[in-house]
Amino acid sequence: MIILKKIVIALGGNALGKTPKSQAEIVKKTANYLATLIKNSDYALVLCHGNGPQVGMINLAFNEAHEIDPEQIPELPLYCGVSMSQGYIGCDLQNALANSLTAKQISRKVTTLITRVEVAADDPAFLNPTKPIGNFYSEEEAKALARKNDWHVGEDSGRGWRRFVSSPRPRKILELDSIRSLINDGNIVIAGGGGGVPVVLKNGAYQMINGVIDKDWTAMLLAHELQADYFIILTDVDTVSVDYKKPTEKAIREIVVEDMLKLIDSGQFGAGAMKPKVEAICTFIQKNPTKKAIIGNLNKMDQVLAGKSGTIVLP
C-alpha cells in the first residue's frame, strides 16, 4: 500500500475519561474522527495515549485490596499498573477504531503493541516526582492519602490535588522495529501507551522499573524515529495559552520554537500538565524543522489537522 503521510498522535489520558465506562464511550467518538481522517487519505497512523487517571486507579485499587487481604492480593508495583493500563486503554481504542473503520468500509488493520521504553537508572526524575496520576482530590484528602500510602502529592495546575510519581525521560523505544513493520504492513498502530513500560538496562538485560513516562515525550521520540510528517498532541483544551485561567489569559495560535522556549523558561506552563507537551513539541521541531507540530483539542481533531485550530509550533 502507498502511504502518503505519517502521523503520530498523542492522546491525553485525562481526555479519554476517568472510568472504564466513560472511556469506552469517549473512544468511540475519537475513533470516528480518526476513521474519517483515514478515509480521506492513506495516513500511516501511530497513536500514543496517556494513562494518568487510569494507572492511578489501577494502583490505588490494588493497594486498597492488599490492605484488606494481604495474603491473597499482592502489592502492585507501579510498572505493572502501567502495563495493565496499556492493555486496557489500547483495547478500547483498538476495538472502537476497528468498528469505525468497518462502518466506513475502510480496509485497515489496527494493532495494539505493549511497548517497553528504556530510561536511565540514574535519571534525576526518580528523585523528583513530577508526573500527576490518579484522581483529583481536595488538599485535605490528598495529604491524608499521602500519609496513609507514603505518596508524594501536590497541586496540579489549578485543577486539584493529585498523587505525583517519578517520570524519567524516554531514551529508546524497544519495540520500534516492530512498530515500523506493522506500519509498513498497513496497520494503524497503538503503541507507547502511558509513555511505555519503563525499563533499565543492567548487566545486558532489561529490568522493569517503577515510574510513569510522560506519553508526550515518548510520542515525540516515536515521531522523530519514524520521521513522521506530523506530530500532534491532542488534549482537552483548544490551544496552549499564556496566563492560563487568569483574566489575562491569551491563546497562542502560532509561535516559533524560540519564543515558546522563552515562555517555558518563564514558568508559564504547569510541570505536570502543559509543560511536557510544549517541551516535546519544541524538541520535535528542533530535530525535524521541515515537519509539522500542533497541540490541539481532541474534539476538534479534523480542524487541528487542517491547521484551523490548535497551537502550531514553527522552527
Coordinates of C-alpha atoms in Angstrom, one line a residue:
M1 CA 0.0 0.0 0.0
I2 CA 1.2 3.6 -0.7
I3 CA 1.4 5.7 2.4
L4 CA 1.2 9.4 1.8
K5 CA 1.8 10.8 5.2
K6 CA 3.0 9.5 8.6
I7 CA 1.2 10.9 11.6
V8 CA 2.0 10.3 15.3
I9 CA -0.8 11.4 17.6
A10 CA -0.5 11.7 21.4
L11 CA -3.9 11.4 23.1
G12 CA -4.2 12.7 26.7
G13 CA -5.2 10.3 29.4
N14 CA -7.4 12.9 31.0
A15 CA -9.2 13.4 27.7
L16 CA -10.1 9.7 27.5
G17 CA -12.3 9.5 30.5
K18 CA -11.8 8.7 34.2
T19 CA -13.7 5.4 34.4
P20 CA -13.9 2.3 32.2
K21 CA -17.5 3.2 31.3
S22 CA -16.8 6.8 30.3
Q23 CA -13.6 5.7 28.4
A24 CA -15.5 3.1 26.3
E25 CA -17.9 5.8 25.2
I26 CA -15.3 8.6 24.6
V27 CA -13.1 6.4 22.5
K28 CA -16.0 5.8 20.1
K29 CA -16.1 9.5 19.2
T30 CA -12.3 9.6 19.0
A31 CA -12.3 6.6 16.7
N32 CA -14.9 8.1 14.5
Y33 CA -12.7 11.2 14.0
L34 CA -9.7 9.1 13.2
A35 CA -11.6 6.8 10.8
T36 CA -12.8 9.9 8.9
L37 CA -9.2 11.2 8.6
I38 CA -8.0 7.8 7.4
K39 CA -10.8 7.5 4.8
N40 CA -9.8 10.8 3.3
S41 CA -6.1 9.9 2.9
D42 CA -3.8 6.9 3.3
Y43 CA -2.2 8.1 6.5
A44 CA 0.2 5.9 8.4
L45 CA -1.1 6.5 11.8
V46 CA 0.5 5.8 15.2
L47 CA -1.4 6.5 18.4
C48 CA 0.3 7.1 21.7
H49 CA -2.1 7.6 24.7
G50 CA -1.7 8.8 28.2
N51 CA -2.7 6.9 31.3
G52 CA -2.6 9.3 34.2
P53 CA -6.1 8.7 35.7
Q54 CA -6.1 5.1 34.7
V55 CA -2.8 3.9 36.1
G56 CA -3.6 5.7 39.3
M57 CA -7.0 4.0 39.5
I58 CA -5.4 0.6 39.0
N59 CA -2.6 1.1 41.5
L60 CA -4.9 2.5 44.2
A61 CA -7.4 -0.4 43.7
F62 CA -4.6 -3.0 44.3
N63 CA -3.2 -1.1 47.3
E64 CA -6.6 -1.0 49.0
A65 CA -7.3 -4.6 48.1
H66 CA -3.9 -5.6 49.5
E67 CA -4.8 -3.8 52.8
I68 CA -8.0 -5.8 53.1
D69 CA -6.4 -9.2 52.2
P70 CA -2.6 -9.0 52.1
E71 CA -2.3 -12.8 51.8
Q72 CA -4.4 -13.1 48.6
I73 CA -3.8 -9.7 47.0
P74 CA -0.2 -8.7 46.4
E75 CA 1.1 -5.2 46.4
L76 CA 1.3 -4.0 42.8
P77 CA 4.5 -2.4 41.5
L78 CA 3.8 0.8 39.6
Y79 CA 5.2 -0.6 36.4
C80 CA 2.6 -3.4 36.5
G81 CA -0.1 -0.7 36.5
V82 CA 1.5 0.9 33.5
S83 CA 1.4 -2.3 31.5
M84 CA -2.1 -3.0 32.6
S85 CA -3.3 0.4 31.5
Q86 CA -1.6 0.0 28.1
G87 CA -3.6 -3.1 27.6
Y88 CA -7.0 -1.9 28.8
I89 CA -6.9 1.6 27.1
G90 CA -5.3 0.2 24.0
C91 CA -8.0 -2.5 23.7
D92 CA -10.8 0.1 24.0
L93 CA -9.1 2.3 21.3
Q94 CA -8.4 -0.7 19.1
N95 CA -11.9 -2.1 19.3
A96 CA -13.6 1.3 18.7
L97 CA -11.3 2.2 15.8
A98 CA -11.7 -1.2 14.1
N99 CA -15.5 -0.8 14.4
S100 CA -15.4 2.7 13.0
L101 CA -13.2 1.6 10.0
T102 CA -15.6 -1.3 9.3
A103 CA -18.6 1.0 9.4
K104 CA -16.9 3.3 6.9
Q105 CA -15.9 0.4 4.7
I106 CA -12.2 1.1 5.2
S107 CA -9.9 -1.9 5.0
R108 CA -7.2 -1.2 7.5
K109 CA -6.0 -3.3 10.5
V110 CA -5.5 -1.9 14.0
T111 CA -2.9 -3.3 16.3
T112 CA -2.1 -2.5 19.9
L113 CA 1.5 -3.2 20.9
I114 CA 2.6 -3.4 24.6
T115 CA 5.7 -1.2 24.5
R116 CA 8.8 -1.1 26.7
V117 CA 10.8 2.1 26.8
E118 CA 14.3 2.3 28.1
V119 CA 15.1 5.0 30.7
A120 CA 18.3 5.8 32.6
A121 CA 18.6 4.3 36.0
D122 CA 20.2 7.4 37.3
D123 CA 17.7 9.8 35.8
P124 CA 17.2 12.7 38.3
A125 CA 13.5 12.4 37.8
F126 CA 13.5 9.4 40.1
L127 CA 14.4 11.8 42.9
N128 CA 11.8 14.4 42.0
P129 CA 8.3 13.1 41.3
T130 CA 6.5 15.4 38.8
K131 CA 4.0 13.2 36.9
P132 CA 0.4 13.5 38.2
I133 CA -1.6 10.3 38.2
G134 CA -5.0 9.1 39.5
N135 CA -7.9 11.1 40.7
F136 CA -8.2 14.7 41.8
Y137 CA -8.6 15.4 45.5
S138 CA -9.0 18.3 47.9
E139 CA -5.8 19.3 49.6
E140 CA -7.0 17.6 52.9
E141 CA -7.9 14.4 51.1
A142 CA -4.6 14.2 49.2
K143 CA -2.5 14.8 52.3
A144 CA -4.4 12.1 54.2
L145 CA -3.8 9.6 51.4
A146 CA -0.2 10.6 51.2
R147 CA 0.3 9.8 54.9
K148 CA -1.6 6.5 54.5
N149 CA 0.1 5.3 51.3
D150 CA 3.5 7.1 51.5
W151 CA 2.7 9.1 48.4
H152 CA 4.1 12.4 47.0
V153 CA 1.1 14.7 46.5
G154 CA 0.8 18.3 45.2
E155 CA -1.5 20.7 43.5
D156 CA -1.9 20.0 39.7
S157 CA -2.1 23.2 37.6
G158 CA -5.2 24.7 39.4
R159 CA -7.2 21.5 38.8
G160 CA -7.0 20.0 42.3
W161 CA -4.5 17.8 44.3
R162 CA -3.1 14.6 42.9
R163 CA -0.5 11.9 43.5
F164 CA 2.8 12.6 41.8
V165 CA 5.3 9.9 40.7
S166 CA 8.7 9.8 39.0
S167 CA 8.7 10.4 35.3
P168 CA 12.0 9.5 33.7
R169 CA 12.8 10.7 30.2
P170 CA 12.5 8.1 27.4
R171 CA 15.8 7.1 25.7
K172 CA 14.9 4.2 23.4
I173 CA 11.7 2.5 22.3
L174 CA 12.5 -1.2 22.3
E175 CA 9.6 -2.2 20.0
L176 CA 10.5 0.4 17.4
D177 CA 11.3 -2.1 14.7
S178 CA 8.0 -4.0 15.3
I179 CA 6.1 -0.7 15.0
R180 CA 7.8 0.1 11.7
S181 CA 7.0 -3.4 10.4
L182 CA 3.3 -3.1 11.4
I183 CA 3.1 0.4 9.7
N184 CA 4.6 -1.0 6.5
D185 CA 2.1 -3.8 6.6
G186 CA -0.7 -1.2 6.6
N187 CA -1.6 -1.3 10.3
I188 CA -2.8 1.6 12.4
V189 CA -0.6 1.1 15.5
I190 CA -1.4 2.0 19.1
A191 CA 2.0 2.0 20.9
G192 CA 3.8 3.6 23.8
G193 CA 0.6 3.7 25.8
G194 CA 1.1 5.6 29.1
G195 CA 4.6 6.5 27.8
G196 CA 5.5 2.8 27.7
V197 CA 6.6 0.5 30.5
P198 CA 9.9 1.9 31.8
V199 CA 12.9 -0.4 31.8
V200 CA 16.6 -0.1 32.6
L201 CA 19.5 -2.0 31.1
K202 CA 21.5 -3.8 33.8
N203 CA 24.2 -6.4 33.0
G204 CA 23.0 -6.8 29.5
A205 CA 19.3 -7.5 30.4
Y206 CA 16.3 -5.2 30.7
Q207 CA 14.6 -4.9 34.0
M208 CA 11.3 -3.2 34.8
I209 CA 11.4 -0.1 37.0
N210 CA 8.7 1.9 38.7
G211 CA 7.7 5.2 37.1
V212 CA 5.3 6.7 34.6
I213 CA 7.0 8.1 31.5
D214 CA 5.3 11.1 30.0
K215 CA 3.5 10.0 26.9
D216 CA 4.2 13.3 25.1
W217 CA 7.9 12.6 25.3
T218 CA 7.5 9.0 24.2
A219 CA 5.3 10.1 21.3
M220 CA 7.9 12.7 20.4
L221 CA 10.6 10.1 20.3
L222 CA 8.3 7.8 18.2
A223 CA 7.6 10.7 15.8
H224 CA 11.3 11.5 15.4
E225 CA 12.4 7.9 14.9
L226 CA 9.6 7.2 12.4
Q227 CA 10.3 10.5 10.7
A228 CA 6.6 11.4 10.9
D229 CA 5.3 14.2 8.8
Y230 CA 3.0 15.4 11.6
F231 CA 3.4 15.2 15.4
I232 CA 0.1 16.1 17.0
I233 CA -0.7 16.3 20.7
L234 CA -4.4 16.2 21.4
T235 CA -5.7 17.2 24.8
D236 CA -8.8 18.8 26.4
V237 CA -8.1 22.5 25.6
D238 CA -8.3 24.2 22.2
T239 CA -4.8 25.8 22.4
V240 CA -1.8 26.4 24.5
S241 CA -2.3 29.7 26.4
V242 CA -0.3 32.1 28.4
D243 CA -1.6 33.2 31.8
Y244 CA -3.8 30.1 31.8
K245 CA -7.0 30.6 33.9
K246 CA -6.1 34.2 34.7
P247 CA -8.0 37.3 33.5
T248 CA -5.1 38.0 31.2
E249 CA -5.2 34.5 29.5
K250 CA -4.3 34.6 25.8
A251 CA -4.5 31.7 23.3
I252 CA -1.4 31.0 21.2
R253 CA -2.3 30.0 17.6
E254 CA 1.1 30.1 16.1
I255 CA 4.6 30.5 17.6
V256 CA 8.2 29.9 16.7
V257 CA 10.2 27.5 18.9
E258 CA 12.5 30.2 20.3
D259 CA 9.5 32.2 21.6
M260 CA 7.9 29.1 23.1
L261 CA 11.1 28.1 24.9
K262 CA 11.2 31.6 26.4
L263 CA 7.6 31.0 27.7
I264 CA 8.7 27.7 29.2
D265 CA 11.7 29.3 30.9
S266 CA 9.4 32.0 32.4
G267 CA 7.3 29.4 34.2
Q268 CA 4.2 29.8 32.1
F269 CA 3.3 26.1 32.0
G270 CA 2.5 23.5 34.7
A271 CA 5.1 20.8 35.2
G272 CA 2.5 18.0 35.2
A273 CA 0.1 19.5 32.6
M274 CA 1.1 21.7 29.6
K275 CA 4.9 21.9 30.1
P276 CA 5.8 18.5 28.9
K277 CA 3.6 18.9 25.8
V278 CA 5.2 22.2 24.7
E279 CA 8.7 20.9 25.6
A280 CA 8.1 17.7 23.5
I281 CA 6.7 19.7 20.6
C282 CA 9.6 22.1 20.6
T283 CA 12.1 19.3 20.7
F284 CA 10.5 17.6 17.8
I285 CA 10.6 20.7 15.6
Q286 CA 14.2 21.4 16.6
K287 CA 15.1 17.9 15.4
N288 CA 12.8 18.0 12.4
P289 CA 12.4 21.6 11.2
T290 CA 10.7 20.6 7.9
K291 CA 7.9 18.7 9.7
K292 CA 4.6 19.9 11.3
A293 CA 3.8 20.0 15.1
I294 CA 0.5 21.0 16.6
I295 CA -1.2 20.9 20.1
G296 CA -5.0 21.0 20.0
N297 CA -8.3 19.7 21.2
L298 CA -9.2 16.1 20.9
N299 CA -12.8 17.0 20.0
K300 CA -11.6 19.2 17.1
M301 CA -9.2 16.7 15.6
D302 CA -10.2 17.4 12.0
Q303 CA -9.7 21.2 12.4
V304 CA -6.4 20.7 14.1
L305 CA -5.1 18.6 11.2
A306 CA -6.3 21.2 8.8
G307 CA -4.5 23.9 10.8
K308 CA -7.7 25.7 11.7
S309 CA -7.5 25.0 15.4
G310 CA -4.8 24.4 18.0
T311 CA -1.3 25.8 18.5
I312 CA 1.1 25.4 15.7
V313 CA 4.8 25.5 16.6
L314 CA 7.2 26.6 13.8
P315 CA 11.0 26.3 13.5

